[in-house]
Amino acid sequence: FKSTNPVLHFFISVFFPSLHWTIRSSAPVSKINKYCNSSNFHSTWGKKNIIMSNITVDPDVKPGEYVIKSLFAEFAVQAEKKIEVVMAEPLEKLLSRSLQRGEDLQFDQVISSMSSVAEHCLPSLLRTLFDWYRRQNGTEDESYEYRPRSSTKSKGDEQQRERDYLLERRDLAVDFIFCLVLVEVLKQIPVHPVPDPLVHEVLNLAFKHFKHKEGYSGTNTGNVHIIADLYAEVIGVLAQSKFQAVRKKFVTELKELRQKEQSPHVVQSVISLIMGMKFFRVKMYPVEDFEASFQFMQECAQYFLEVKDKDIKHALAGLFVEILIPVAAAVKNEVNVPCLKNFVEMLYQTTFELSSRKKHSLALYPLITCLLCVSQKQFFLNNWHIFLQNCLSHLKNKDPKMSRVALESLYRLLWVYVIRIKCESNTVTQSRLMSIVSALFPKGSRSVVPRDTPLNIFVKIIQFIAQERLDFAMKEIIFDLLSVGKSAKTFTINPERMNIGLRVFLVIADSLQQKDGEPPMPTTGVILPSGNTLRVKKIFLNKTLTDEEAKVIGMSVYYPQVRKALDSILRHLDKEVGRPMCMTSVQMSNKEPEDMITGERKPKIDLFRTCIAAIPRLIPDGMSRTDLIELLARLTIHMDEELRALAFNTLQALMLDFPDWREDVLSGFVYFIVREVTDVHPTLLDNAVKMLVQLINQWKQAAQMHNKNQDSQHGLADGASHPPPLEKSPYSSVFHVVEGFALVILCSSRPATRRLAVSVLREIRTLFALLEIPKGDDELAIDVMDRLSPSILESFIHLTGADQVTMMMSCFLVL
């Protein structure tokens, strides 16, 4: 009985919530030390470390009980396999690379099924899970104190130390799997309440992993930190339903540490405890839960104001930021709730003053930003412009970390100002926005400020501005970035600026066409240690933006100028880093891409990628169809792999979605191969012919889809005539070009190339049939070859030897 069985949920409905069962298993892991005596530890492990693989489930029990026991047995077996895999891996490899969600779909299914089961029997499932955990660790009592196996103090037997590291790695792997399940099943507490002793059991175990281990270091240090983060995630889930219990435990632990005499160990212990709360998230509703969360935040804020130690203060600031950013993204009328208002007022002035000191600025700028983002409208407007100037002044800071923090503060503040507050009067708003734009994109500069920053941050900043001030964003920012209106003599490539300008134009156009509404507030992008982070993939449009569509979305004034700018950019890039960097170029022979795509070339290649990815969404204005196809075809042999892929994807999109481009693309690509590739470069030639086959395939797919749609629309009955063929215009010229090319390469001395030529001829015949083109006087090349090959072969076969006959017959069969 597998956990993925579709009848599981039916059986669950008859399950008794009070069910608890015992599991028969082999000896506890505490006895595994005797297996470590073998010189080959890994091979011994697979044979003797049999944990819970002999679970038996009585088939006569009630259906629901049978389902749950079978599911847990499946979990135990899968977990054992995962642990065995981890034990065979190098000690240096982080456990998250093998165990986190998304690495093993079957194991993920088992854990997800346990979450579904927990909805009906959470207490029993938790007790059994703890039984499994204690058995795995060989601790049958209730304490299961964390036991680091290795220590830097043991300088004796190196072999013994390695065994200790392995055993410790196993303990950590058990904790990892245990936390994965806890994260999933504890989400069901609102549906199925859990007795307080079980909640305290989870809390005690988690907070023990938050204790600082003084002097501990070793191969497993990274994994120890990962496990602490996983227990922090468990606490974050538990706090959603048992917040008061979590709060009480945290406050008690903190109180105990504060009563101790301050020392480096105590400081690190406090920081470790604070980090254990980093996945706690405020519940926005009901309001009682919201208020309870911020009462707790006020307690922490009071400690922040009182504590003198810099590191603890910074740790608390980091905790506040992690908690407040999701609140800032969702908060609306909640800014008026007294507890939040008091929290902001309690911290803001002191934090702002401290941030002016160099030792605090890096940690406190994000906190000031968050406090402003969750403040009332008037409080924000009264204070943000002062802090904004501080951020702008740090954009050119020599410390890249500080300039990045200032930029991230800026774009979150801007989001609140533009998206939530909807700006101020036109004059004031214009002044604020101009000060930001001038700092980020200085007039006359070829770069952006700060340098070496991910371009998507700048794209988002302009997108926020465009949401409320589209004309300002286009004319004052995007046109300047794209060098719109500059003459051919003064036009120069500014890669980063142009990349930002083109990308943001596409983002704005897509957003308007898809009616996306307001862009969300930028988050921290924190990845949960369990691997559960939800990643929303943005879908971008691939259909050409026409003049009519640009008019509908209010961008018709700007659209033509962006297309002209794209034309100029493409021509310059092709001249500088396009044609000279083709693999057929003499200068590129025997060179590695990583050696060539460096210095000034790299940002230009990045811009080239963006331009090619923008086609056919944007068709450059001023470049003929033939020139554009030639450019795209030539880029399929560029040194940069990503650029090659993008160029070919664009050609395929033109073949699939643009009927009036198909003949030009196909013939243009053939002429490109004949002119640029030739058989001097056999590998490039083979790859080019393979691409030609794929392009014909794209046309075939389009024809098949069209015929299928026609059939469904006309509802063909038996004996009914077929609707008109897809396209009646004669394609004989383009087909003759492709066939002629295939016949030429069929003369190649390389068998692989000849086989590709036959594939081209076959694809043309299939496409010819799909398009329902009347043959007339024309006959396809492959049909002629099929018809004449036997007689030609017979005419000279008597002149050849037996081995040559076999070879020729095989060639004939290929055709």
CSV table of C-alpha atoms in Angstrom, one decimal, residues 412-424 464-469:
chain,number,residue,atom,x,y,z
A,412,ARG,CA,11.2,49.9,-1.0
A,413,LEU,CA,10.6,53.5,0.1
A,414,LEU,CA,9.8,54.4,-3.4
A,415,TRP,CA,7.3,51.6,-3.7
A,416,VAL,CA,5.4,52.9,-0.6
A,417,TYR,CA,5.5,56.4,-1.8
A,418,VAL,CA,4.3,55.7,-5.3
A,419,ILE,CA,2.1,52.5,-5.0
A,420,ARG,CA,0.6,52.8,-1.6
A,421,ILE,CA,0.5,56.6,-0.9
A,422,LYS,CA,0.1,57.5,-4.6
A,423,CYS,CA,2.7,60.3,-4.4
A,424,GLU,CA,2.0,64.0,-3.4
A,464,PHE,CA,7.1,51.6,-9.8
A,465,ILE,CA,7.4,55.2,-11.1
A,466,ALA,CA,5.7,54.2,-14.4
A,467,GLN,CA,2.7,52.8,-12.4
A,468,GLU,CA,1.6,56.3,-11.5
A,469,ARG,CA,3.7,58.5,-13.8
